PDB file of C-alpha atoms in Angstrom:
ATOM      1  CA  UNK U 107     -21.098 -17.658 -10.760  1.00 92.00           C
ATOM      2  CA  UNK U 108     -23.967 -15.520 -12.017  1.00 96.00           C
ATOM      3  CA  UNK U 109     -23.419 -11.795 -12.495  1.00 96.00           C
ATOM      4  CA  UNK U 110     -26.167  -9.180 -12.755  1.00 96.00           C
ATOM      5  CA  UNK U 111     -25.621  -6.281 -15.140  1.00 94.00           C
ATOM      6  CA  UNK U 112     -27.878  -3.528 -16.396  1.00 94.00           C
ATOM      7  CA  UNK U 113     -26.093  -3.784 -19.748  1.00 94.00           C
ATOM      8  CA  UNK U 114     -24.795  -7.346 -20.231  1.00 94.00           C
ATOM      9  CA  UNK U 115     -23.041  -6.344 -23.443  1.00 93.00           C
ATOM     10  CA  UNK U 116     -20.660  -4.250 -21.327  1.00 92.00           C
ATOM     11  CA  UNK U 117     -19.772  -7.229 -19.121  1.00 92.00           C
ATOM     12  CA  UNK U 118     -18.149  -9.415 -21.761  1.00 92.00           C
ATOM     13  CA  UNK U 119     -15.028  -9.714 -19.593  1.00 92.00           C
ATOM     14  CA  UNK U 120     -17.109 -11.499 -16.953  1.00 93.00           C
ATOM     15  CA  UNK U 121     -18.448 -13.901 -19.559  1.00 93.00           C
ATOM     16  CA  UNK U 122     -14.926 -14.652 -20.756  1.00 94.00           C
ATOM     17  CA  UNK U 123     -13.990 -15.396 -17.151  1.00 94.00           C
ATOM     18  CA  UNK U 124     -16.751 -18.012 -17.014  1.00 94.00           C
ATOM     19  CA  UNK U 125     -19.622 -16.132 -15.372  1.00 94.00           C
ATOM     20  CA  UNK U 126     -23.226 -16.332 -16.487  1.00 96.00           C
ATOM     21  CA  UNK U 127     -24.242 -12.718 -17.132  1.00 96.00           C
ATOM     22  CA  UNK U 128     -27.935 -11.844 -16.879  1.00 96.00           C
ATOM     23  CA  UNK U 129     -29.731  -8.543 -17.375  1.00 96.00           C
ATOM     24  CA  UNK U 130     -31.084  -7.047 -14.158  1.00 96.00           C
ATOM     25  CA  UNK U 131     -31.321  -3.702 -12.389  1.00 96.00           C
ATOM     26  CA  UNK U 132     -31.761  -3.330  -8.616  1.00 96.00           C
ATOM     27  CA  UNK U 133     -33.901  -0.235  -9.258  1.00 95.00           C
ATOM     28  CA  UNK U 134     -36.308  -2.364 -11.340  1.00 96.00           C
ATOM     29  CA  UNK U 135     -37.771  -4.969  -8.956  1.00 96.00           C
ATOM     30  CA  UNK U 136     -39.374  -6.968 -11.768  1.00 96.00           C
ATOM     31  CA  UNK U 137     -35.948  -7.816 -13.204  1.00 97.00           C
ATOM     32  CA  UNK U 138     -34.686  -9.514 -10.025  1.00 97.00           C
ATOM     33  CA  UNK U 139     -36.707 -12.733  -9.381  1.00 96.00           C
ATOM     34  CA  UNK U 140     -35.404 -14.669 -12.391  1.00 95.00           C
ATOM     35  CA  UNK U 141     -31.884 -13.345 -11.840  1.00 95.00           C
ATOM     36  CA  UNK U 142     -31.845 -14.636  -8.231  1.00 97.00           C
ATOM     37  CA  UNK U 143     -33.541 -17.975  -8.877  1.00 96.00           C
ATOM     38  CA  UNK U 144     -31.514 -20.835  -7.403  1.00 95.00           C
ATOM     39  CA  UNK U 145     -28.943 -18.543  -5.765  1.00 96.00           C
ATOM     40  CA  UNK U 146     -27.629 -19.495  -2.302  1.00 96.00           C
ATOM     41  CA  UNK U 147     -25.134 -16.671  -1.705  1.00 97.00           C
ATOM     42  CA  UNK U 148     -25.624 -13.211  -3.205  1.00 97.00           C
ATOM     43  CA  UNK U 149     -22.893 -10.565  -3.271  1.00 98.00           C
ATOM     44  CA  UNK U 150     -24.155  -6.995  -3.173  1.00 97.00           C
ATOM     45  CA  UNK U 151     -21.500  -4.665  -4.619  1.00 94.00           C
ATOM     46  CA  UNK U 152     -23.770  -1.871  -5.841  1.00 91.00           C
ATOM     47  CA  UNK U 153     -23.088   1.823  -5.255  1.00 85.00           C
ATOM     48  CA  UNK U 154     -24.980   4.624  -6.985  1.00 77.00           C
ATOM     49  CA  UNK U 155     -22.285   7.277  -6.447  1.00 71.00           C
ATOM     50  CA  UNK U 156     -20.303   7.382  -9.660  1.00 60.00           C
ATOM     51  CA  UNK U 157     -20.086   8.431 -13.249  1.00 50.00           C
ATOM     52  CA  UNK U 158     -23.373   8.285 -15.070  1.00 48.00           C
ATOM     53  CA  UNK U 159     -25.452   8.449 -11.901  1.00 51.00           C
ATOM     54  CA  UNK U 160     -28.151  11.038 -11.531  1.00 53.00           C
ATOM     55  CA  UNK U 161     -30.218  12.402  -8.672  1.00 57.00           C
ATOM     56  CA  UNK U 162     -29.711  11.501  -5.017  1.00 82.00           C
ATOM     57  CA  UNK U 163     -27.264   8.575  -4.796  1.00 83.00           C
ATOM     58  CA  UNK U 164     -28.242   7.843  -1.175  1.00 86.00           C
ATOM     59  CA  UNK U 165     -31.918   7.499  -2.113  1.00 91.00           C
ATOM     60  CA  UNK U 166     -31.004   5.258  -5.055  1.00 91.00           C
ATOM     61  CA  UNK U 167     -28.791   3.103  -2.817  1.00 92.00           C
ATOM     62  CA  UNK U 168     -31.617   2.692  -0.303  1.00 94.00           C
ATOM     63  CA  UNK U 169     -34.192   1.796  -2.956  1.00 95.00           C
ATOM     64  CA  UNK U 170     -31.867  -0.644  -4.702  1.00 96.00           C
ATOM     65  CA  UNK U 171     -30.963  -2.412  -1.456  1.00 97.00           C
ATOM     66  CA  UNK U 172     -34.625  -2.711  -0.442  1.00 97.00           C
ATOM     67  CA  UNK U 173     -35.583  -4.217  -3.812  1.00 98.00           C
ATOM     68  CA  UNK U 174     -32.651  -6.634  -3.826  1.00 98.00           C
ATOM     69  CA  UNK U 175     -33.148  -7.823  -0.247  1.00 98.00           C
ATOM     70  CA  UNK U 176     -36.854  -8.472  -0.800  1.00 98.00           C
ATOM     71  CA  UNK U 177     -36.163 -10.408  -4.006  1.00 98.00           C
ATOM     72  CA  UNK U 178     -33.388 -12.380  -2.275  1.00 98.00           C
ATOM     73  CA  UNK U 179     -35.724 -13.331   0.580  1.00 98.00           C
ATOM     74  CA  UNK U 180     -38.444 -14.430  -1.829  1.00 97.00           C
ATOM     75  CA  UNK U 181     -35.915 -16.450  -3.863  1.00 97.00           C
ATOM     76  CA  UNK U 182     -34.712 -18.322  -0.767  1.00 97.00           C
ATOM     77  CA  UNK U 183     -31.203 -16.844  -0.769  1.00 97.00           C
ATOM     78  CA  UNK U 184     -29.331 -18.086   2.323  1.00 96.00           C
ATOM     79  CA  UNK U 185     -26.955 -15.137   2.795  1.00 97.00           C
ATOM     80  CA  UNK U 186     -25.967 -11.782   1.352  1.00 98.00           C
ATOM     81  CA  UNK U 187     -22.352 -10.582   1.410  1.00 98.00           C
ATOM     82  CA  UNK U 188     -22.089  -6.804   1.240  1.00 97.00           C
ATOM     83  CA  UNK U 189     -19.016  -4.581   0.946  1.00 96.00           C
ATOM     84  CA  UNK U 190     -19.318  -1.175   2.603  1.00 93.00           C
ATOM     85  CA  UNK U 191     -17.171   1.236   4.594  1.00 90.00           C
ATOM     86  CA  UNK U 192     -15.356   1.700   7.873  1.00 91.00           C
ATOM     87  CA  UNK U 193     -15.899   4.672  10.140  1.00 81.00           C
ATOM     88  CA  UNK U 194     -19.060   6.202  11.509  1.00 73.00           C
ATOM     89  CA  UNK U 195     -21.512   8.288   9.504  1.00 63.00           C
ATOM     90  CA  UNK U 196     -19.809  11.657   9.246  1.00 66.00           C
ATOM     91  CA  UNK U 197     -20.636  12.139   5.570  1.00 74.00           C
ATOM     92  CA  UNK U 198     -23.457  11.371   3.182  1.00 77.00           C
ATOM     93  CA  UNK U 199     -21.247   8.827   1.429  1.00 77.00           C
ATOM     94  CA  UNK U 200     -20.383   6.803   4.549  1.00 84.00           C
ATOM     95  CA  UNK U 201     -23.860   7.153   6.052  1.00 86.00           C
ATOM     96  CA  UNK U 202     -25.319   5.729   2.832  1.00 87.00           C
ATOM     97  CA  UNK U 203     -22.970   2.719   3.018  1.00 88.00           C
ATOM     98  CA  UNK U 204     -24.142   1.875   6.541  1.00 92.00           C
ATOM     99  CA  UNK U 205     -27.809   2.520   5.739  1.00 93.00           C
ATOM    100  CA  UNK U 206     -27.536   0.129   2.797  1.00 94.00           C
ATOM    101  CA  UNK U 207     -26.410  -2.628   5.188  1.00 95.00           C
ATOM    102  CA  UNK U 208     -29.372  -1.914   7.478  1.00 96.00           C
ATOM    103  CA  UNK U 209     -31.840  -1.977   4.586  1.00 97.00           C
ATOM    104  CA  UNK U 210     -30.415  -5.262   3.278  1.00 97.00           C
ATOM    105  CA  UNK U 211     -30.820  -6.829   6.717  1.00 97.00           C
ATOM    106  CA  UNK U 212     -34.381  -5.586   7.169  1.00 96.00           C
ATOM    107  CA  UNK U 213     -35.759  -8.239   4.791  1.00 96.00           C
ATOM    108  CA  UNK U 214     -34.543 -11.031   7.070  1.00 96.00           C
ATOM    109  CA  UNK U 215     -31.753 -12.604   4.986  1.00 97.00           C
ATOM    110  CA  UNK U 216     -28.494 -12.843   7.016  1.00 97.00           C
ATOM    111  CA  UNK U 217     -25.994 -10.227   5.802  1.00 97.00           C
ATOM    112  CA  UNK U 218     -22.216 -10.436   6.189  1.00 97.00           C
ATOM    113  CA  UNK U 219     -21.164  -6.790   6.132  1.00 97.00           C
ATOM    114  CA  UNK U 220     -17.499  -6.423   5.169  1.00 97.00           C
ATOM    115  CA  UNK U 221     -16.377  -2.918   6.117  1.00 96.00           C
ATOM    116  CA  UNK U 222     -13.244  -1.490   4.495  1.00 95.00           C
ATOM    117  CA  UNK U 223     -11.502   1.875   4.310  1.00 90.00           C
ATOM    118  CA  UNK U 224      -9.783   2.987   1.090  1.00 89.00           C
ATOM    119  CA  UNK U 225      -9.320   0.066  -1.292  1.00 93.00           C
ATOM    120  CA  UNK U 226      -6.002   0.203  -3.158  1.00 95.00           C
ATOM    121  CA  UNK U 227      -6.514  -1.023  -6.698  1.00 94.00           C
ATOM    122  CA  UNK U 228      -6.175   0.338 -10.219  1.00 90.00           C
ATOM    123  CA  UNK U 229      -9.921   0.947 -10.589  1.00 82.00           C
ATOM    124  CA  UNK U 230     -10.448   2.562  -7.182  1.00 83.00           C
ATOM    125  CA  UNK U 231     -11.383   6.241  -7.243  1.00 80.00           C
ATOM    126  CA  UNK U 232      -9.454   6.742  -3.994  1.00 80.00           C
ATOM    127  CA  UNK U 233      -6.341   5.228  -5.591  1.00 87.00           C
ATOM    128  CA  UNK U 234      -6.760   7.200  -8.827  1.00 86.00           C
ATOM    129  CA  UNK U 235      -7.167  10.452  -6.894  1.00 84.00           C
ATOM    130  CA  UNK U 236      -3.939   9.912  -4.961  1.00 87.00           C
ATOM    131  CA  UNK U 237      -2.113   8.712  -8.090  1.00 90.00           C
ATOM    132  CA  UNK U 238      -2.855  11.806 -10.149  1.00 87.00           C
ATOM    133  CA  UNK U 239      -2.250  14.241  -7.289  1.00 85.00           C
ATOM    134  CA  UNK U 240       1.192  12.789  -6.616  1.00 91.00           C
ATOM    135  CA  UNK U 241       2.113  12.337 -10.280  1.00 89.00           C
ATOM    136  CA  UNK U 242       1.069  15.804 -11.449  1.00 88.00           C
ATOM    137  CA  UNK U 243       1.818  18.112  -8.516  1.00 85.00           C
ATOM    138  CA  UNK U 244       5.395  18.818  -7.373  1.00 87.00           C
ATOM    139  CA  UNK U 245       3.937  20.760  -4.410  1.00 85.00           C
ATOM    140  CA  UNK U 246       0.517  20.185  -2.896  1.00 81.00           C
ATOM    141  CA  UNK U 247      -1.738  22.678  -1.180  1.00 77.00           C
ATOM    142  CA  UNK U 248      -3.582  20.312   1.109  1.00 78.00           C
ATOM    143  CA  UNK U 249      -6.646  20.556   3.377  1.00 77.00           C
ATOM    144  CA  UNK U 250      -6.837  19.160   6.888  1.00 77.00           C
ATOM    145  CA  UNK U 251      -8.174  15.751   5.761  1.00 77.00           C
ATOM    146  CA  UNK U 252      -4.678  14.668   4.676  1.00 84.00           C
ATOM    147  CA  UNK U 253      -3.998  14.156   8.400  1.00 88.00           C
ATOM    148  CA  UNK U 254      -7.005  11.874   8.957  1.00 88.00           C
ATOM    149  CA  UNK U 255      -6.050   8.356  10.025  1.00 93.00           C
ATOM    150  CA  UNK U 256      -7.014   5.489   7.738  1.00 94.00           C
ATOM    151  CA  UNK U 257      -6.228   1.801   7.284  1.00 96.00           C
ATOM    152  CA  UNK U 258      -6.230   1.083   3.530  1.00 95.00           C
ATOM    153  CA  UNK U 259      -6.397  -2.438   2.133  1.00 97.00           C
ATOM    154  CA  UNK U 260      -5.301  -3.981  -1.173  1.00 97.00           C
ATOM    155  CA  UNK U 261      -8.004  -4.964  -3.647  1.00 96.00           C
ATOM    156  CA  UNK U 262      -6.601  -8.496  -3.785  1.00 96.00           C
ATOM    157  CA  UNK U 263      -7.106  -8.872  -0.043  1.00 98.00           C
ATOM    158  CA  UNK U 264     -10.663  -7.523  -0.270  1.00 97.00           C
ATOM    159  CA  UNK U 265     -11.443 -10.118  -2.939  1.00 97.00           C
ATOM    160  CA  UNK U 266      -9.996 -12.837  -0.679  1.00 98.00           C
ATOM    161  CA  UNK U 267     -12.299 -11.797   2.173  1.00 98.00           C
ATOM    162  CA  UNK U 268     -15.293 -11.654  -0.158  1.00 97.00           C
ATOM    163  CA  UNK U 269     -14.538 -15.088  -1.626  1.00 97.00           C
ATOM    164  CA  UNK U 270     -14.002 -16.667   1.792  1.00 97.00           C
ATOM    165  CA  UNK U 271     -17.016 -15.086   3.521  1.00 97.00           C
ATOM    166  CA  UNK U 272     -19.550 -17.841   2.652  1.00 95.00           C
ATOM    167  CA  UNK U 273     -17.166 -20.517   3.990  1.00 94.00           C
ATOM    168  CA  UNK U 274     -16.742 -18.875   7.417  1.00 95.00           C
ATOM    169  CA  UNK U 275     -19.975 -19.704   9.179  1.00 93.00           C
ATOM    170  CA  UNK U 276     -19.123 -17.543  12.213  1.00 95.00           C
ATOM    171  CA  UNK U 277     -19.045 -14.502   9.893  1.00 94.00           C
ATOM    172  CA  UNK U 278     -22.580 -15.023   8.629  1.00 93.00           C
ATOM    173  CA  UNK U 279     -24.844 -12.171   9.665  1.00 94.00           C
ATOM    174  CA  UNK U 280     -22.213  -9.994  11.371  1.00 95.00           C
ATOM    175  CA  UNK U 281     -20.069  -6.954  10.660  1.00 96.00           C
ATOM    176  CA  UNK U 282     -16.473  -7.724   9.655  1.00 97.00           C
ATOM    177  CA  UNK U 283     -14.056  -4.785   9.795  1.00 97.00           C
ATOM    178  CA  UNK U 284     -11.136  -5.332   7.412  1.00 98.00           C
ATOM    179  CA  UNK U 285      -7.954  -3.366   6.810  1.00 97.00           C
ATOM    180  CA  UNK U 286      -4.328  -3.732   5.832  1.00 97.00           C
ATOM    181  CA  UNK U 287      -1.490  -3.986   8.362  1.00 97.00           C
ATOM    182  CA  UNK U 288      -0.595  -0.273   8.093  1.00 97.00           C
ATOM    183  CA  UNK U 289      -2.496   2.482   9.887  1.00 97.00           C
ATOM    184  CA  UNK U 290      -1.524   5.717   8.151  1.00 96.00           C
ATOM    185  CA  UNK U 291      -3.033   9.025   7.037  1.00 93.00           C
ATOM    186  CA  UNK U 292      -4.118  10.211   3.608  1.00 89.00           C
ATOM    187  CA  UNK U 293      -0.858  12.151   3.536  1.00 91.00           C
ATOM    188  CA  UNK U 294       0.891   8.860   4.293  1.00 94.00           C
ATOM    189  CA  UNK U 295      -0.933   7.267   1.352  1.00 93.00           C
ATOM    190  CA  UNK U 296       0.446  10.036  -0.866  1.00 93.00           C
ATOM    191  CA  UNK U 297       3.955   9.260   0.353  1.00 95.00           C
ATOM    192  CA  UNK U 298       3.407   5.542  -0.319  1.00 96.00           C
ATOM    193  CA  UNK U 299       2.232   6.428  -3.821  1.00 95.00           C
ATOM    194  CA  UNK U 300       5.408   8.454  -4.374  1.00 95.00           C
ATOM    195  CA  UNK U 301       7.483   5.425  -3.349  1.00 95.00           C
ATOM    196  CA  UNK U 302       5.541   3.248  -5.805  1.00 94.00           C
ATOM    197  CA  UNK U 303       6.261   5.800  -8.545  1.00 93.00           C
ATOM    198  CA  UNK U 304       9.947   5.958  -7.548  1.00 93.00           C
ATOM    199  CA  UNK U 305       9.793   9.701  -6.970  1.00 93.00           C
ATOM    200  CA  UNK U 306      10.448  11.866  -3.933  1.00 91.00           C
ATOM    201  CA  UNK U 307       7.523  12.470  -1.555  1.00 91.00           C
ATOM    202  CA  UNK U 308       5.723  15.662  -2.536  1.00 89.00           C
ATOM    203  CA  UNK U 309       5.978  18.608  -0.126  1.00 89.00           C
ATOM    204  CA  UNK U 310       2.587  19.555   1.300  1.00 85.00           C
ATOM    205  CA  UNK U 311       1.440  23.018   2.336  1.00 81.00           C
ATOM    206  CA  UNK U 312      -1.497  22.707   4.716  1.00 78.00           C
ATOM    207  CA  UNK U 313      -4.519  24.981   4.270  1.00 75.00           C
ATOM    208  CA  UNK U 314      -6.914  23.960   7.090  1.00 69.00           C
ATOM    209  CA  UNK U 315      -9.807  26.110   5.835  1.00 67.00           C
ATOM    210  CA  UNK U 316      -9.984  24.482   2.384  1.00 66.00           C
ATOM    211  CA  UNK U 317     -13.603  23.209   2.265  1.00 68.00           C
ATOM    212  CA  UNK U 318     -14.730  19.856   0.786  1.00 65.00           C
ATOM    213  CA  UNK U 319     -16.367  21.762  -2.090  1.00 68.00           C
ATOM    214  CA  UNK U 320     -13.166  23.636  -2.939  1.00 71.00           C
ATOM    215  CA  UNK U 321     -11.157  20.438  -2.470  1.00 71.00           C
ATOM    216  CA  UNK U 322     -13.386  18.591  -4.938  1.00 70.00           C
ATOM    217  CA  UNK U 323     -13.043  21.383  -7.498  1.00 71.00           C
ATOM    218  CA  UNK U 324      -9.277  21.325  -7.036  1.00 71.00           C
ATOM    219  CA  UNK U 325      -9.204  17.544  -7.524  1.00 74.00           C
ATOM    220  CA  UNK U 326     -11.451  17.941 -10.575  1.00 73.00           C
ATOM    221  CA  UNK U 327      -8.889  20.274 -12.128  1.00 74.00           C
ATOM    222  CA  UNK U 328      -5.842  18.142 -11.373  1.00 78.00           C
ATOM    223  CA  UNK U 329      -7.210  14.617 -11.842  1.00 80.00           C
ATOM    224  CA  UNK U 330      -9.719  12.881 -14.167  1.00 79.00           C
ATOM    225  CA  UNK U 331     -11.855  11.956 -11.150  1.00 74.00           C
ATOM    226  CA  UNK U 332     -15.336  13.394 -11.600  1.00 70.00           C
ATOM    227  CA  UNK U 333     -15.981  16.326  -9.227  1.00 65.00           C
ATOM    228  CA  UNK U 334     -19.447  14.915  -8.450  1.00 66.00           C
ATOM    229  CA  UNK U 335     -17.747  11.753  -7.179  1.00 71.00           C
ATOM    230  CA  UNK U 336     -14.866  13.616  -5.543  1.00 70.00           C
ATOM    231  CA  UNK U 337     -16.983  15.793  -3.255  1.00 72.00           C
ATOM    232  CA  UNK U 338     -18.808  13.037  -1.301  1.00 72.00           C
ATOM    233  CA  UNK U 339     -15.569  11.049  -1.216  1.00 73.00           C
ATOM    234  CA  UNK U 340     -13.697  14.009   0.277  1.00 73.00           C
ATOM    235  CA  UNK U 341     -16.416  14.624   2.852  1.00 72.00           C
ATOM    236  CA  UNK U 342     -15.807  11.032   3.937  1.00 73.00           C
ATOM    237  CA  UNK U 343     -12.046  11.615   4.148  1.00 74.00           C
ATOM    238  CA  UNK U 344     -12.586  13.810   7.193  1.00 78.00           C
ATOM    239  CA  UNK U 345     -13.797  10.722   9.101  1.00 84.00           C
ATOM    240  CA  UNK U 346     -11.250   8.336  10.625  1.00 89.00           C
ATOM    241  CA  UNK U 347     -11.477   4.893   9.012  1.00 92.00           C
ATOM    242  CA  UNK U 348      -9.471   2.488  11.144  1.00 95.00           C
ATOM    243  CA  UNK U 349     -10.356  -1.047  12.256  1.00 96.00           C
ATOM    244  CA  UNK U 350     -11.636  -0.797  15.835  1.00 95.00           C
ATOM    245  CA  UNK U 351     -12.674  -4.452  16.206  1.00 95.00           C
ATOM    246  CA  UNK U 352     -10.317  -6.993  14.628  1.00 96.00           C
ATOM    247  CA  UNK U 353     -12.245 -10.051  15.867  1.00 96.00           C
ATOM    248  CA  UNK U 354     -13.980 -10.454  12.515  1.00 96.00           C
ATOM    249  CA  UNK U 355     -10.700 -10.443  10.591  1.00 96.00           C
ATOM    250  CA  UNK U 356      -9.359 -13.108  12.942  1.00 96.00           C
ATOM    251  CA  UNK U 357     -12.006 -15.552  11.682  1.00 97.00           C
ATOM    252  CA  UNK U 358     -10.249 -15.608   8.297  1.00 97.00           C
ATOM    253  CA  UNK U 359      -6.916 -17.189   7.384  1.00 96.00           C
ATOM    254  CA  UNK U 360      -5.815 -14.111   5.429  1.00 97.00           C
ATOM    255  CA  UNK U 361      -2.711 -11.954   5.883  1.00 97.00           C
ATOM    256  CA  UNK U 362      -3.242  -8.576   4.152  1.00 97.00           C
ATOM    257  CA  UNK U 363      -0.237  -7.118   2.353  1.00 97.00           C
ATOM    258  CA  UNK U 364       1.520  -3.882   3.290  1.00 97.00           C
ATOM    259  CA  UNK U 365       0.526  -0.522   1.840  1.00 97.00           C
ATOM    260  CA  UNK U 366       3.748  -0.441  -0.212  1.00 97.00           C
ATOM    261  CA  UNK U 367       3.053  -3.838  -1.771  1.00 97.00           C
ATOM    262  CA  UNK U 368      -0.565  -2.856  -2.411  1.00 97.00           C
ATOM    263  CA  UNK U 369       0.541   0.336  -4.169  1.00 96.00           C
ATOM    264  CA  UNK U 370       3.073  -1.516  -6.326  1.00 95.00           C
ATOM    265  CA  UNK U 371       0.486  -4.124  -7.335  1.00 95.00           C
ATOM    266  CA  UNK U 372      -2.064  -1.433  -8.216  1.00 95.00           C
ATOM    267  CA  UNK U 373       0.534   0.423 -10.292  1.00 93.00           C
ATOM    268  CA  UNK U 374       1.388  -2.787 -12.185  1.00 92.00           C
ATOM    269  CA  UNK U 375      -2.321  -3.368 -12.838  1.00 90.00           C
ATOM    270  CA  UNK U 376      -2.745   0.195 -14.078  1.00 87.00           C
ATOM    271  CA  UNK U 377       0.161  -0.190 -16.494  1.00 86.00           C
ATOM    272  CA  UNK U 378      -1.226  -3.509 -17.725  1.00 84.00           C
ATOM    273  CA  UNK U 379      -4.651  -1.975 -18.336  1.00 78.00           C
ATOM    274  CA  UNK U 380      -3.061   0.899 -20.276  1.00 74.00           C
ATOM    275  CA  UNK U 381      -0.983  -1.444 -22.467  1.00 66.00           C
TER     276      UNK U 381
END
């Protein structure tokens, strides 16, 4: 396994796990040919929306995907596996995820596009947002997006789909919608978090007119999630993210775990990381 990192010194954990870590940056096309030499399957897990990013994340995502896809084609890569989002456009965040898939495919390399809703894992911003809201607030003033339907999936199950994708030939080049067995709402995710924390579900007072901007500022005050990350995430929370075509999932011999098990596993991982 070869991993690309802008700063290889910050990826020592990957080296310890046995990966070859090479310096490369998808926004610097000249760094990609050597990094992709000899590669048959390339995983594209890049997203410019996050801490330390600057400028227009959607433009950066588009440029990075174009550079990577062109370099992959020139290097003879047989397939790209990309992890993006469920749901339609509806927000800049989700629209950028889908545009990235289109740009990757434009170079001609077959792309397996795994599409997931909220990923439940200790490092997920969606998980961290829910964790801190539930842990710190005995009563929540909530906007209308807490009633939006979603189908979250455990990080372990996402990794299983990613790892298996190159071995499922029927998945090559197509969209694969993936989700856990539970269709819930973001309010339901908060209740599942409360169960994982062994506390009572938090009462919620709905305020339908609370805008995404005000919601992101509120989350910025209550949680350590960066407000610049929170706002595009929240705009996406108003869009339903539920598997509408399960035929792709049926190609895989994977049984995703329940939302309660996913929450418990993520909590255990968070405690382990903090130890």
